[in-house]
Amino acid sequence: MRVFMTMSHDIAPSLGTLPVPDPAAKEIRVKVAACGLNFADLLMASGSYQETPPLPFTLGMEVAGTIDALGHDVSGFALGDRVAVFGGQGGLAEYGCFDATRAVHLPDAMPFTDAAAFQVAYGTSHLALSHRARLQPGETLLVLGAAGGVGLTAVEIGKLMGARVVACARGADKLAAAQAAGADVLIDAQTDDLRAVMKDLGGSDVVYDPVGGDQFTAAFRSCRPEARILSIGFASGAVPQIKANHLLVKNITVHGVYWGGYLQFSPKVLTDSLATLMAWYSAGRIKPHVSHILPLEQAAEGMELLRSRASTGKVVIKIT
């Protein structure tokens, strides 16, 4: 089978060939139809992600496809079931074996390309906004990186939860995508003074930040008292350094959010969140924004789209 592998953290991932794997006792084997790319794939390829597998490994954190083999001790699934899986790795391949507990059944009407773009982005934003920040109707939500994979879902979910959503992104095209997702106010990160605009709006109750760097600093300085900041990631490459005395002055809370970590210590939080999200999808209330669908042979181009920030929403690799 064809796979997109990382052989070295100093050499770009490339296509290779491996035997089709057999599932272990509690695993399912999935004939992969589509794999969603995430910024974390870039970090994993470079060896800088918090959960980087030993070399060599196959990239691809989240997949969708059809079960074609079952290991012993697997219950709740059958051959031919359509599933989405957050495997953490192994998705950019024609077949993958994954722990059955990481799989969810798909609604019949959900295309594989939607399913492959769904779990990480929507799961991260829903967990962050509902479980961590406890976002309330009428509050002001500032979303940084608002046209990215997780950013657009934060805009969409924030609007569904009744917030006034302020979207910050770079350039007219990305801001248009954020506006289409439900943003009430747009801030161009290239030309606007983020802090000044937010001050004019009365400040933020919740900040959703997958960017870090200078944007975090500007957003922090424009927070209202008792604001909650959600630290999602650091796409800018700069990890903010927070002065505790500044948190104290306005009673600000900073929440770290690592969606995949809940699989280890509180998986029910994720399963309950995904159940809500799947119900929203089936009701037509949310819809993944996929800007690029590429074949496996162009997986490297898909990674470059993320690296150069040339995409909006999600990039999906279509395997079969």
PDB file of N, CA and C in Angstrom, residues 125-143 153-166 184 203-208 224 226-230 255 280:
ATOM      1  N   SER A 125     -12.685  23.168  18.903  1.00  0.00           N
ATOM      2  CA  SER A 125     -13.405  24.421  19.149  1.00  0.00           C
ATOM      3  C   SER A 125     -14.590  24.223  20.081  1.00  0.00           C
ATOM      4  N   HIS A 126     -15.321  23.135  19.900  1.00  0.00           N
ATOM      5  CA  HIS A 126     -16.476  22.913  20.771  1.00  0.00           C
ATOM      6  C   HIS A 126     -16.037  22.656  22.206  1.00  0.00           C
ATOM      7  N   LEU A 127     -15.025  21.827  22.378  1.00  0.00           N
ATOM      8  CA  LEU A 127     -14.529  21.556  23.731  1.00  0.00           C
ATOM      9  C   LEU A 127     -13.992  22.836  24.377  1.00  0.00           C
ATOM     10  N   ALA A 128     -13.236  23.616  23.605  1.00  0.00           N
ATOM     11  CA  ALA A 128     -12.650  24.838  24.155  1.00  0.00           C
ATOM     12  C   ALA A 128     -13.721  25.842  24.567  1.00  0.00           C
ATOM     13  N   LEU A 129     -14.687  26.069  23.689  1.00  0.00           N
ATOM     14  CA  LEU A 129     -15.676  27.119  23.947  1.00  0.00           C
ATOM     15  C   LEU A 129     -16.731  26.694  24.961  1.00  0.00           C
ATOM     16  N   SER A 130     -17.145  25.428  24.923  1.00  0.00           N
ATOM     17  CA  SER A 130     -18.218  25.002  25.824  1.00  0.00           C
ATOM     18  C   SER A 130     -17.682  24.456  27.142  1.00  0.00           C
ATOM     19  N   HIS A 131     -16.698  23.561  27.070  1.00  0.00           N
ATOM     20  CA  HIS A 131     -16.220  22.880  28.271  1.00  0.00           C
ATOM     21  C   HIS A 131     -15.216  23.720  29.054  1.00  0.00           C
ATOM     22  N   ARG A 132     -14.328  24.427  28.356  1.00  0.00           N
ATOM     23  CA  ARG A 132     -13.273  25.175  29.033  1.00  0.00           C
ATOM     24  C   ARG A 132     -13.687  26.619  29.319  1.00  0.00           C
ATOM     25  N   ALA A 133     -14.119  27.349  28.307  1.00  0.00           N
ATOM     26  CA  ALA A 133     -14.420  28.774  28.498  1.00  0.00           C
ATOM     27  C   ALA A 133     -15.834  29.027  29.003  1.00  0.00           C
ATOM     28  N   ARG A 134     -16.732  28.047  28.836  1.00  0.00           N
ATOM     29  CA  ARG A 134     -18.140  28.231  29.228  1.00  0.00           C
ATOM     30  C   ARG A 134     -18.708  29.493  28.587  1.00  0.00           C
ATOM     31  N   LEU A 135     -18.511  29.618  27.287  1.00  0.00           N
ATOM     32  CA  LEU A 135     -18.986  30.783  26.541  1.00  0.00           C
ATOM     33  C   LEU A 135     -20.485  30.941  26.708  1.00  0.00           C
ATOM     34  N   GLN A 136     -20.915  32.173  26.961  1.00  0.00           N
ATOM     35  CA  GLN A 136     -22.323  32.473  27.219  1.00  0.00           C
ATOM     36  C   GLN A 136     -22.923  33.328  26.101  1.00  0.00           C
ATOM     37  N   PRO A 137     -24.221  33.188  25.839  1.00  0.00           N
ATOM     38  CA  PRO A 137     -24.878  34.060  24.854  1.00  0.00           C
ATOM     39  C   PRO A 137     -24.671  35.529  25.199  1.00  0.00           C
ATOM     40  N   GLY A 138     -24.398  36.320  24.185  1.00  0.00           N
ATOM     41  CA  GLY A 138     -24.192  37.751  24.369  1.00  0.00           C
ATOM     42  C   GLY A 138     -22.775  38.152  24.678  1.00  0.00           C
ATOM     43  N   GLU A 139     -21.897  37.202  25.001  1.00  0.00           N
ATOM     44  CA  GLU A 139     -20.498  37.541  25.244  1.00  0.00           C
ATOM     45  C   GLU A 139     -19.779  37.819  23.927  1.00  0.00           C
ATOM     46  N   THR A 140     -18.654  38.527  24.043  1.00  0.00           N
ATOM     47  CA  THR A 140     -17.838  38.834  22.873  1.00  0.00           C
ATOM     48  C   THR A 140     -16.698  37.835  22.779  1.00  0.00           C
ATOM     49  N   LEU A 141     -16.658  37.120  21.658  1.00  0.00           N
ATOM     50  CA  LEU A 141     -15.627  36.118  21.390  1.00  0.00           C
ATOM     51  C   LEU A 141     -14.703  36.642  20.304  1.00  0.00           C
ATOM     52  N   LEU A 142     -13.417  36.737  20.608  1.00  0.00           N
ATOM     53  CA  LEU A 142     -12.408  37.101  19.619  1.00  0.00           C
ATOM     54  C   LEU A 142     -11.703  35.831  19.156  1.00  0.00           C
ATOM     55  N   VAL A 143     -11.745  35.573  17.847  1.00  0.00           N
ATOM     56  CA  VAL A 143     -11.097  34.400  17.273  1.00  0.00           C
ATOM     57  C   VAL A 143      -9.898  34.852  16.448  1.00  0.00           C
ATOM     58  N   THR A 153     -14.025  26.960  12.564  1.00  0.00           N
ATOM     59  CA  THR A 153     -15.009  26.234  13.379  1.00  0.00           C
ATOM     60  C   THR A 153     -15.312  26.996  14.660  1.00  0.00           C
ATOM     61  N   ALA A 154     -14.331  27.707  15.207  1.00  0.00           N
ATOM     62  CA  ALA A 154     -14.583  28.516  16.402  1.00  0.00           C
ATOM     63  C   ALA A 154     -15.556  29.646  16.089  1.00  0.00           C
ATOM     64  N   VAL A 155     -15.405  30.260  14.927  1.00  0.00           N
ATOM     65  CA  VAL A 155     -16.348  31.297  14.501  1.00  0.00           C
ATOM     66  C   VAL A 155     -17.749  30.709  14.396  1.00  0.00           C
ATOM     67  N   GLU A 156     -17.850  29.566  13.720  1.00  0.00           N
ATOM     68  CA  GLU A 156     -19.150  28.943  13.474  1.00  0.00           C
ATOM     69  C   GLU A 156     -19.824  28.514  14.776  1.00  0.00           C
ATOM     70  N   ILE A 157     -19.063  27.853  15.647  1.00  0.00           N
ATOM     71  CA  ILE A 157     -19.633  27.366  16.906  1.00  0.00           C
ATOM     72  C   ILE A 157     -19.929  28.524  17.850  1.00  0.00           C
ATOM     73  N   GLY A 158     -19.038  29.509  17.900  1.00  0.00           N
ATOM     74  CA  GLY A 158     -19.289  30.676  18.741  1.00  0.00           C
ATOM     75  C   GLY A 158     -20.595  31.368  18.376  1.00  0.00           C
ATOM     76  N   LYS A 159     -20.846  31.474  17.077  1.00  0.00           N
ATOM     77  CA  LYS A 159     -22.091  32.095  16.627  1.00  0.00           C
ATOM     78  C   LYS A 159     -23.293  31.236  17.026  1.00  0.00           C
ATOM     79  N   LEU A 160     -23.166  29.900  16.877  1.00  0.00           N
ATOM     80  CA  LEU A 160     -24.249  29.006  17.289  1.00  0.00           C
ATOM     81  C   LEU A 160     -24.544  29.121  18.776  1.00  0.00           C
ATOM     82  N   MET A 161     -23.508  29.415  19.575  1.00  0.00           N
ATOM     83  CA  MET A 161     -23.682  29.515  21.025  1.00  0.00           C
ATOM     84  C   MET A 161     -24.168  30.892  21.454  1.00  0.00           C
ATOM     85  N   GLY A 162     -24.394  31.774  20.502  1.00  0.00           N
ATOM     86  CA  GLY A 162     -25.009  33.062  20.810  1.00  0.00           C
ATOM     87  C   GLY A 162     -24.065  34.196  21.105  1.00  0.00           C
ATOM     88  N   ALA A 163     -22.773  34.037  20.808  1.00  0.00           N
ATOM     89  CA  ALA A 163     -21.797  35.093  21.077  1.00  0.00           C
ATOM     90  C   ALA A 163     -21.766  36.128  19.953  1.00  0.00           C
ATOM     91  N   ARG A 164     -21.257  37.308  20.275  1.00  0.00           N
ATOM     92  CA  ARG A 164     -20.847  38.251  19.236  1.00  0.00           C
ATOM     93  C   ARG A 164     -19.437  37.845  18.841  1.00  0.00           C
ATOM     94  N   VAL A 165     -19.236  37.466  17.579  1.00  0.00           N
ATOM     95  CA  VAL A 165     -17.972  36.881  17.146  1.00  0.00           C
ATOM     96  C   VAL A 165     -17.158  37.902  16.359  1.00  0.00           C
ATOM     97  N   VAL A 166     -15.942  38.140  16.834  1.00  0.00           N
ATOM     98  CA  VAL A 166     -14.986  39.014  16.159  1.00  0.00           C
ATOM     99  C   VAL A 166     -13.909  38.119  15.563  1.00  0.00           C
ATOM    100  N   ASP A 184     -19.354  38.480  13.131  1.00  0.00           N
ATOM    101  CA  ASP A 184     -20.066  39.757  13.164  1.00  0.00           C
ATOM    102  C   ASP A 184     -19.158  40.939  12.867  1.00  0.00           C
ATOM    103  N   GLY A 203     -13.810  45.335  24.365  1.00  0.00           N
ATOM    104  CA  GLY A 203     -12.979  44.245  24.858  1.00  0.00           C
ATOM    105  C   GLY A 203     -13.586  42.867  24.627  1.00  0.00           C
ATOM    106  N   SER A 204     -12.823  41.838  24.973  1.00  0.00           N
ATOM    107  CA  SER A 204     -13.234  40.447  24.759  1.00  0.00           C
ATOM    108  C   SER A 204     -13.592  39.783  26.081  1.00  0.00           C
ATOM    109  N   ASP A 205     -14.605  38.942  26.029  1.00  0.00           N
ATOM    110  CA  ASP A 205     -14.894  38.047  27.149  1.00  0.00           C
ATOM    111  C   ASP A 205     -14.127  36.736  27.011  1.00  0.00           C
ATOM    112  N   VAL A 206     -13.991  36.283  25.770  1.00  0.00           N
ATOM    113  CA  VAL A 206     -13.265  35.043  25.478  1.00  0.00           C
ATOM    114  C   VAL A 206     -12.380  35.272  24.265  1.00  0.00           C
ATOM    115  N   VAL A 207     -11.131  34.821  24.358  1.00  0.00           N
ATOM    116  CA  VAL A 207     -10.188  34.874  23.233  1.00  0.00           C
ATOM    117  C   VAL A 207      -9.831  33.445  22.855  1.00  0.00           C
ATOM    118  N   TYR A 208     -10.008  33.128  21.569  1.00  0.00           N
ATOM    119  CA  TYR A 208      -9.651  31.813  21.028  1.00  0.00           C
ATOM    120  C   TYR A 208      -8.382  32.000  20.201  1.00  0.00           C
ATOM    121  N   ARG A 224     -11.545  42.079  28.722  1.00  0.00           N
ATOM    122  CA  ARG A 224     -12.368  42.596  29.799  1.00  0.00           C
ATOM    123  C   ARG A 224     -11.990  41.904  31.115  1.00  0.00           C
ATOM    124  N   GLU A 226     -12.262  39.402  34.059  1.00  0.00           N
ATOM    125  CA  GLU A 226     -12.730  38.018  34.111  1.00  0.00           C
ATOM    126  C   GLU A 226     -12.804  37.356  32.737  1.00  0.00           C
ATOM    127  N   ALA A 227     -12.037  37.869  31.790  1.00  0.00           N
ATOM    128  CA  ALA A 227     -11.982  37.228  30.478  1.00  0.00           C
ATOM    129  C   ALA A 227     -11.303  35.866  30.580  1.00  0.00           C
ATOM    130  N   ARG A 228     -11.607  35.012  29.591  1.00  0.00           N
ATOM    131  CA  ARG A 228     -10.986  33.691  29.494  1.00  0.00           C
ATOM    132  C   ARG A 228     -10.245  33.608  28.166  1.00  0.00           C
ATOM    133  N   ILE A 229      -8.989  33.240  28.227  1.00  0.00           N
ATOM    134  CA  ILE A 229      -8.172  33.081  27.025  1.00  0.00           C
ATOM    135  C   ILE A 229      -7.933  31.598  26.794  1.00  0.00           C
ATOM    136  N   LEU A 230      -8.214  31.153  25.578  1.00  0.00           N
ATOM    137  CA  LEU A 230      -8.028  29.761  25.200  1.00  0.00           C
ATOM    138  C   LEU A 230      -6.765  29.644  24.355  1.00  0.00           C
ATOM    139  N   HIS A 255      -6.659  29.244  29.654  1.00  0.00           N
ATOM    140  CA  HIS A 255      -6.897  27.806  29.584  1.00  0.00           C
ATOM    141  C   HIS A 255      -6.042  27.192  28.478  1.00  0.00           C
ATOM    142  N   TRP A 280     -25.472  18.281  15.335  1.00  0.00           N
ATOM    143  CA  TRP A 280     -25.522  19.581  14.649  1.00  0.00           C
ATOM    144  C   TRP A 280     -25.305  19.411  13.155  1.00  0.00           C
TER     145      TRP A 280
END
